[in-house]
Amino acid sequence: MAHIMLKKLKVPANSGSLEEARSRTFEFFRMCCRSIPHIMEIYNLYDVVTPSQLRSAAAAEVRKNSNVTNPKVIDMLLFKGTEELMNIVNQSKQRHHIVGQYVVGNQGLVQDLAAKDQDTSNFLKNFYGSNYS
Amino acid sequence: MGLGLLASRTLRSSSRIFHNNGPTTHFLRTITSTPDLNNADASASAVQQPDLPPRNPVGGARVHFPNPEDAIEVFVDGYPVKIPKGMTVLQACEVAGVDIPRFCYHSRLSIAGNCRMCLVEVEKSPKPVASCAMPALPGMKIKTDTPIAKKAREGVMEFLLMNHPLDCPICDQGGECDLQDQSMAFGSDRGRFTEMKRSVVDKNLGPLVKTVMTRCIQCTRCVRFASEVAGVEDLGMLGRGSGEEIGTYVEKLMTSELSGNVIDICPVGALTSKPFAFKARNWELKGTESIDVTDAVGSNIRIDSRGPEVMRVVPRLNEDINEEWISDKTRFFYDGLKRQRLNDPMLRGPDGRFKAVTWRDALAIVAEVMHQIKPEEIVGVAGKLSDAESMMALKDLLNKMGSNNIFCEGNGMHPNADLRSGYIMNTGISGLEKADAFLLVGTQPRVEAAMVNARIRKTVKATNAKVGYVGPAADFNYDHRHLGTDPKTLVEIAEGRHPFSSALKNAKNPVIIVGAGVFEREDKDAVFAAVETIGKNNNVVRPDWNGLNVLLLNGAQAAALDLGLVPESDKCIESAKFVYLMGADDVSLDKLPDDAFVVYQGHHGDRGVYRANVILPASAFTEKEGIYENTEGCAQITLPAVPTVGDARDDWKIIRALSEVAGVGLPYDSLGAIRSRIRTVAPNLLELDERQPATFSTSLRPEVSQKVSETPFTPAVENFYMTDAITRASKIMAQCSALLRK
Ligand code: SF4
Ligand code: FES
């Protein structure tokens, strides 16, 4: 199974070219997708999220860095991604970490933004944000 | 020989080459505890050096020569200084920039001379002298760092440490302990006493002061403080010789509103703060210089915090306001900042329960309700802890909504905001020291403003000033005469029929202090008129002396009057449909119509919240920057020491945000901008840390036809320890009030 495979994971050698880095990225993403059913299982996520939502969360994380072209940087990001995946699959994290980072997302629970605030001043926007800004 | 030792030896010898041309035989410090004794001639030659580097007085001390002829010259370590006659040797050394180690000497207490730590050598005197008790004489040659002085200090340290427990690691004083510091600087590095140390039974001094009497070094500072400054003869010295102990003669608590100060003056860890015990070490604390707002004195304090928590409050020196003391309320109320806090905007549902909402929703609802109400039915009340900026914003908001019904609690419904001299302390707090007769009208300074009371006591003690008091029976800690309980007595004094009139008449600088409790009386104008007549008849107001004082109760009062927070109609609460309480908990809402909509903006779930429909959480004074004006008219600023709780916001920001949501946007969105708005209304509020006296204009007052009533004066403050939302939430203050009631 995927998580057993992950445990034996080694840090790969540097990618020689952008092509190689690209294919590694895909490989990494597939690995993520393969571990999702297991993740759903061990963190008991069925009532908060579906596998496809988690997949798009993972894809969004990858797309965040779509502008990177330096293979060395890509390697580093892949390394961090693998580490994160390993942490998740090994259950080094807890349920609320997964829910917080990949289900609810960075926006937090408050999502009634936008629209209403269009014509307000910066002061009011900051005021709604926090006391310190 | 270890490498390190070798290295240090080389270092030593090389540095000698540059700095010393005396004898070159030097020993490493081995057993002998005073190495400089071996070096006597070297230090003697230093004294004769012609050019001494200029020194600065300790702590920037300045000498004031009352009489230039009385200046005398003494030599401290060969350096000549001019000092006025009557100064002690220790003070002379301070002027010369030499800090003499001391334990028992304290500049604000009498001289005891019993610790002997301050020994210095004086030429031609056979023994070292205790500098704190020895007056400086003309031409005296004082030597502070000769081998003899050093040896004397080391000896004293050794004796003190003989019986002092070795519990610095668990002592709350550790890190700010005089004994610790001085034994590092002057002590010997090993002890010679192998006997048992003595131990002393701990005393119970109440819920504020923790005692570990074994640590006491019998300096008697606490005893002198209690009897001289606090005015309670509670502490004393029992026993003799090695049986000497500090204690209350019988099992008794310390009943003073200033008792917390013994924690600061105790040079060791014998008296420490009970609420702070084992909570933090002082080097992990962050100090923020701020102002106390729990009474109208505006004591200067330092708020020590760790992370988001206020750990303790200690005084800051301000000669004009609190000297270096603070009252127990100021020192210990801080645990109230952690209880009962409002942290989310809340809305009262139809079932009468509050539920948390977002700021957006809360402000939208308030704005909507505000617009449905007739302007004259909108009322704003500023609480007693409000800062000037937020009061300015609230007033501007209400004015923009078309209402002019805004007032500050404690000021009554007819405040006299036109003449500044009519509501501030015109002599200033330090100016009270010049007075030689006091007339206290309906005020009990001991509970209303403990630091002002300490000044009066100091004056009474120093000059035997006479004190007359009109008001309900009360407890004073100085000699006074209780003249009566109702305003009729004032009329008698004004007409010269009362025996106390002659005392006032003969006084050079008479002072009248009227309590702010009078503001709430029906016959307030008549009382003030009577007081003014007394003033006129007794020369209280002269071009060089204005002794007509008002003693305010709350931190916000003076600024509120400066900003003109005066209600348009005195029945505004009865007819209000929309009330904006900005931290106002003590305003009586009994007469408020049931269908009125109440917004409570504040930091504590206190009385105001019971009636509120919407709660807007605000920050407390430890969490925001704000200007407060004290009772003598000195504006000071608080600084944020800790972050705000939960989703709370600064007071002025809430009002500014609300104004925008309501569509009447206020034109400022920073503290700087709001202050320039204040500048146009009350520029004196921006002269920080500088007392702004009122311009003389008492004679401009309109004639009063009102008659004084016979209702006796009532106490303005029922319970010294619990006067506002923060102190009412504090557990320590609750313990103190429980003891007070016993
Ligand atoms: S308790 Fe402290 S202040 Fe009082 S005598 Fe002892 S050492 Fe001095
Ligand atoms: S300070 Fe002089 S004897 Fe204590």
PDB file of N, CA and C in Angstrom, chain B residues 647-696:
ATOM      1  N   ASP B 647     -11.662  39.215  20.344  1.00  0.00           N
ATOM      2  CA  ASP B 647     -11.950  40.019  19.168  1.00  0.00           C
ATOM      3  C   ASP B 647     -12.199  41.480  19.548  1.00  0.00           C
ATOM      4  N   ALA B 648     -11.663  41.907  20.664  1.00  0.00           N
ATOM      5  CA  ALA B 648     -11.923  43.280  21.108  1.00  0.00           C
ATOM      6  C   ALA B 648     -11.148  44.271  20.249  1.00  0.00           C
ATOM      7  N   ARG B 649     -11.633  45.516  20.258  1.00  0.00           N
ATOM      8  CA  ARG B 649     -10.970  46.597  19.508  1.00  0.00           C
ATOM      9  C   ARG B 649     -10.800  47.796  20.432  1.00  0.00           C
ATOM     10  N   ASP B 650      -9.912  48.699  20.025  1.00  0.00           N
ATOM     11  CA  ASP B 650      -9.741  49.921  20.809  1.00  0.00           C
ATOM     12  C   ASP B 650     -11.024  50.751  20.760  1.00  0.00           C
ATOM     13  N   ASP B 651     -11.279  51.473  21.859  1.00  0.00           N
ATOM     14  CA  ASP B 651     -12.539  52.197  21.970  1.00  0.00           C
ATOM     15  C   ASP B 651     -12.795  53.144  20.810  1.00  0.00           C
ATOM     16  N   TRP B 652     -11.805  53.992  20.515  1.00  0.00           N
ATOM     17  CA  TRP B 652     -12.069  55.007  19.483  1.00  0.00           C
ATOM     18  C   TRP B 652     -12.260  54.360  18.134  1.00  0.00           C
ATOM     19  N   LYS B 653     -11.596  53.220  17.903  1.00  0.00           N
ATOM     20  CA  LYS B 653     -11.759  52.547  16.610  1.00  0.00           C
ATOM     21  C   LYS B 653     -13.184  52.050  16.432  1.00  0.00           C
ATOM     22  N   ILE B 654     -13.771  51.544  17.518  1.00  0.00           N
ATOM     23  CA  ILE B 654     -15.135  51.037  17.414  1.00  0.00           C
ATOM     24  C   ILE B 654     -16.069  52.166  17.004  1.00  0.00           C
ATOM     25  N   ILE B 655     -15.893  53.314  17.642  1.00  0.00           N
ATOM     26  CA  ILE B 655     -16.790  54.422  17.345  1.00  0.00           C
ATOM     27  C   ILE B 655     -16.567  54.942  15.931  1.00  0.00           C
ATOM     28  N   ARG B 656     -15.293  54.981  15.572  1.00  0.00           N
ATOM     29  CA  ARG B 656     -14.989  55.415  14.210  1.00  0.00           C
ATOM     30  C   ARG B 656     -15.601  54.454  13.186  1.00  0.00           C
ATOM     31  N   ALA B 657     -15.504  53.160  13.435  1.00  0.00           N
ATOM     32  CA  ALA B 657     -16.072  52.173  12.510  1.00  0.00           C
ATOM     33  C   ALA B 657     -17.592  52.291  12.480  1.00  0.00           C
ATOM     34  N   LEU B 658     -18.174  52.440  13.652  1.00  0.00           N
ATOM     35  CA  LEU B 658     -19.629  52.561  13.718  1.00  0.00           C
ATOM     36  C   LEU B 658     -20.102  53.773  12.932  1.00  0.00           C
ATOM     37  N   SER B 659     -19.342  54.874  13.060  1.00  0.00           N
ATOM     38  CA  SER B 659     -19.764  56.087  12.355  1.00  0.00           C
ATOM     39  C   SER B 659     -19.792  55.841  10.857  1.00  0.00           C
ATOM     40  N   GLU B 660     -18.832  55.065  10.376  1.00  0.00           N
ATOM     41  CA  GLU B 660     -18.821  54.827   8.936  1.00  0.00           C
ATOM     42  C   GLU B 660     -19.980  53.919   8.522  1.00  0.00           C
ATOM     43  N   VAL B 661     -20.232  52.886   9.328  1.00  0.00           N
ATOM     44  CA  VAL B 661     -21.335  51.989   8.989  1.00  0.00           C
ATOM     45  C   VAL B 661     -22.653  52.756   9.014  1.00  0.00           C
ATOM     46  N   ALA B 662     -22.746  53.719   9.949  1.00  0.00           N
ATOM     47  CA  ALA B 662     -23.980  54.486  10.059  1.00  0.00           C
ATOM     48  C   ALA B 662     -24.052  55.595   9.015  1.00  0.00           C
ATOM     49  N   GLY B 663     -23.000  55.721   8.231  1.00  0.00           N
ATOM     50  CA  GLY B 663     -23.048  56.705   7.162  1.00  0.00           C
ATOM     51  C   GLY B 663     -22.768  58.130   7.586  1.00  0.00           C
ATOM     52  N   VAL B 664     -22.174  58.309   8.778  1.00  0.00           N
ATOM     53  CA  VAL B 664     -21.828  59.668   9.194  1.00  0.00           C
ATOM     54  C   VAL B 664     -20.332  59.717   9.521  1.00  0.00           C
ATOM     55  N   GLY B 665     -19.542  59.154   8.639  1.00  0.00           N
ATOM     56  CA  GLY B 665     -18.115  58.935   8.881  1.00  0.00           C
ATOM     57  C   GLY B 665     -17.394  60.063   9.589  1.00  0.00           C
ATOM     58  N   LEU B 666     -16.689  59.729  10.649  1.00  0.00           N
ATOM     59  CA  LEU B 666     -15.869  60.725  11.340  1.00  0.00           C
ATOM     60  C   LEU B 666     -14.593  60.938  10.538  1.00  0.00           C
ATOM     61  N   PRO B 667     -14.070  62.153  10.568  1.00  0.00           N
ATOM     62  CA  PRO B 667     -12.985  62.473   9.640  1.00  0.00           C
ATOM     63  C   PRO B 667     -11.600  62.051  10.119  1.00  0.00           C
ATOM     64  N   TYR B 668     -11.482  61.168  11.082  1.00  0.00           N
ATOM     65  CA  TYR B 668     -10.133  60.748  11.486  1.00  0.00           C
ATOM     66  C   TYR B 668     -10.046  59.243  11.474  1.00  0.00           C
ATOM     67  N   ASP B 669      -8.917  58.723  11.022  1.00  0.00           N
ATOM     68  CA  ASP B 669      -8.777  57.288  11.201  1.00  0.00           C
ATOM     69  C   ASP B 669      -7.407  56.888  11.730  1.00  0.00           C
ATOM     70  N   SER B 670      -6.793  57.755  12.502  1.00  0.00           N
ATOM     71  CA  SER B 670      -5.605  57.337  13.236  1.00  0.00           C
ATOM     72  C   SER B 670      -5.596  58.115  14.545  1.00  0.00           C
ATOM     73  N   LEU B 671      -4.782  57.612  15.478  1.00  0.00           N
ATOM     74  CA  LEU B 671      -4.704  58.303  16.768  1.00  0.00           C
ATOM     75  C   LEU B 671      -4.200  59.729  16.596  1.00  0.00           C
ATOM     76  N   GLY B 672      -3.251  59.892  15.672  1.00  0.00           N
ATOM     77  CA  GLY B 672      -2.708  61.225  15.436  1.00  0.00           C
ATOM     78  C   GLY B 672      -3.793  62.181  14.974  1.00  0.00           C
ATOM     79  N   ALA B 673      -4.635  61.684  14.075  1.00  0.00           N
ATOM     80  CA  ALA B 673      -5.683  62.554  13.525  1.00  0.00           C
ATOM     81  C   ALA B 673      -6.700  62.921  14.596  1.00  0.00           C
ATOM     82  N   ILE B 674      -7.038  61.953  15.418  1.00  0.00           N
ATOM     83  CA  ILE B 674      -8.036  62.237  16.449  1.00  0.00           C
ATOM     84  C   ILE B 674      -7.439  63.215  17.462  1.00  0.00           C
ATOM     85  N   ARG B 675      -6.134  63.150  17.648  1.00  0.00           N
ATOM     86  CA  ARG B 675      -5.523  64.098  18.590  1.00  0.00           C
ATOM     87  C   ARG B 675      -5.513  65.502  18.010  1.00  0.00           C
ATOM     88  N   SER B 676      -5.358  65.616  16.713  1.00  0.00           N
ATOM     89  CA  SER B 676      -5.417  66.984  16.195  1.00  0.00           C
ATOM     90  C   SER B 676      -6.836  67.518  16.313  1.00  0.00           C
ATOM     91  N   ARG B 677      -7.803  66.629  16.279  1.00  0.00           N
ATOM     92  CA  ARG B 677      -9.175  67.083  16.546  1.00  0.00           C
ATOM     93  C   ARG B 677      -9.289  67.549  18.000  1.00  0.00           C
ATOM     94  N   ILE B 678      -8.681  66.800  18.924  1.00  0.00           N
ATOM     95  CA  ILE B 678      -8.718  67.210  20.330  1.00  0.00           C
ATOM     96  C   ILE B 678      -8.038  68.572  20.493  1.00  0.00           C
ATOM     97  N   ARG B 679      -6.993  68.794  19.699  1.00  0.00           N
ATOM     98  CA  ARG B 679      -6.277  70.053  19.830  1.00  0.00           C
ATOM     99  C   ARG B 679      -7.192  71.250  19.607  1.00  0.00           C
ATOM    100  N   THR B 680      -8.181  71.078  18.742  1.00  0.00           N
ATOM    101  CA  THR B 680      -9.071  72.202  18.484  1.00  0.00           C
ATOM    102  C   THR B 680     -10.069  72.406  19.619  1.00  0.00           C
ATOM    103  N   VAL B 681     -10.272  71.370  20.437  1.00  0.00           N
ATOM    104  CA  VAL B 681     -11.257  71.488  21.510  1.00  0.00           C
ATOM    105  C   VAL B 681     -10.586  71.797  22.838  1.00  0.00           C
ATOM    106  N   ALA B 682      -9.611  70.995  23.184  1.00  0.00           N
ATOM    107  CA  ALA B 682      -8.942  71.151  24.474  1.00  0.00           C
ATOM    108  C   ALA B 682      -7.452  70.909  24.298  1.00  0.00           C
ATOM    109  N   PRO B 683      -6.735  71.922  23.841  1.00  0.00           N
ATOM    110  CA  PRO B 683      -5.303  71.715  23.551  1.00  0.00           C
ATOM    111  C   PRO B 683      -4.503  71.275  24.778  1.00  0.00           C
ATOM    112  N   ASN B 684      -5.018  71.603  25.977  1.00  0.00           N
ATOM    113  CA  ASN B 684      -4.245  71.245  27.161  1.00  0.00           C
ATOM    114  C   ASN B 684      -4.106  69.738  27.313  1.00  0.00           C
ATOM    115  N   LEU B 685      -5.006  68.967  26.689  1.00  0.00           N
ATOM    116  CA  LEU B 685      -4.922  67.512  26.817  1.00  0.00           C
ATOM    117  C   LEU B 685      -3.728  66.937  26.076  1.00  0.00           C
ATOM    118  N   LEU B 686      -3.134  67.730  25.222  1.00  0.00           N
ATOM    119  CA  LEU B 686      -2.009  67.206  24.461  1.00  0.00           C
ATOM    120  C   LEU B 686      -0.671  67.605  25.059  1.00  0.00           C
ATOM    121  N   GLU B 687      -0.720  68.443  26.098  1.00  0.00           N
ATOM    122  CA  GLU B 687       0.529  68.792  26.779  1.00  0.00           C
ATOM    123  C   GLU B 687       0.822  67.683  27.779  1.00  0.00           C
ATOM    124  N   LEU B 688       1.436  66.616  27.298  1.00  0.00           N
ATOM    125  CA  LEU B 688       1.577  65.439  28.155  1.00  0.00           C
ATOM    126  C   LEU B 688       2.569  65.675  29.283  1.00  0.00           C
ATOM    127  N   ASP B 689       2.266  65.068  30.423  1.00  0.00           N
ATOM    128  CA  ASP B 689       3.134  65.082  31.597  1.00  0.00           C
ATOM    129  C   ASP B 689       3.433  66.467  32.120  1.00  0.00           C
ATOM    130  N   GLU B 690       2.644  67.420  31.727  1.00  0.00           N
ATOM    131  CA  GLU B 690       2.893  68.772  32.189  1.00  0.00           C
ATOM    132  C   GLU B 690       1.569  69.283  32.739  1.00  0.00           C
ATOM    133  N   ARG B 691       1.571  69.705  33.992  1.00  0.00           N
ATOM    134  CA  ARG B 691       0.325  70.175  34.570  1.00  0.00           C
ATOM    135  C   ARG B 691      -0.084  71.492  33.928  1.00  0.00           C
ATOM    136  N   GLN B 692      -1.320  71.558  33.458  1.00  0.00           N
ATOM    137  CA  GLN B 692      -1.814  72.796  32.856  1.00  0.00           C
ATOM    138  C   GLN B 692      -2.748  73.476  33.840  1.00  0.00           C
ATOM    139  N   PRO B 693      -2.283  74.491  34.548  1.00  0.00           N
ATOM    140  CA  PRO B 693      -3.162  75.135  35.523  1.00  0.00           C
ATOM    141  C   PRO B 693      -4.291  75.874  34.816  1.00  0.00           C
ATOM    142  N   ALA B 694      -5.367  76.078  35.546  1.00  0.00           N
ATOM    143  CA  ALA B 694      -6.490  76.796  34.969  1.00  0.00           C
ATOM    144  C   ALA B 694      -6.186  78.287  35.033  1.00  0.00           C
ATOM    145  N   THR B 695      -6.725  79.002  34.074  1.00  0.00           N
ATOM    146  CA  THR B 695      -6.583  80.444  34.168  1.00  0.00           C
ATOM    147  C   THR B 695      -7.590  80.946  35.202  1.00  0.00           C
ATOM    148  N   PHE B 696      -7.225  81.977  35.923  1.00  0.00           N
ATOM    149  CA  PHE B 696      -8.072  82.462  37.026  1.00  0.00           C
ATOM    150  C   PHE B 696      -9.355  83.054  36.496  1.00  0.00           C
TER     151      PHE B 696
END
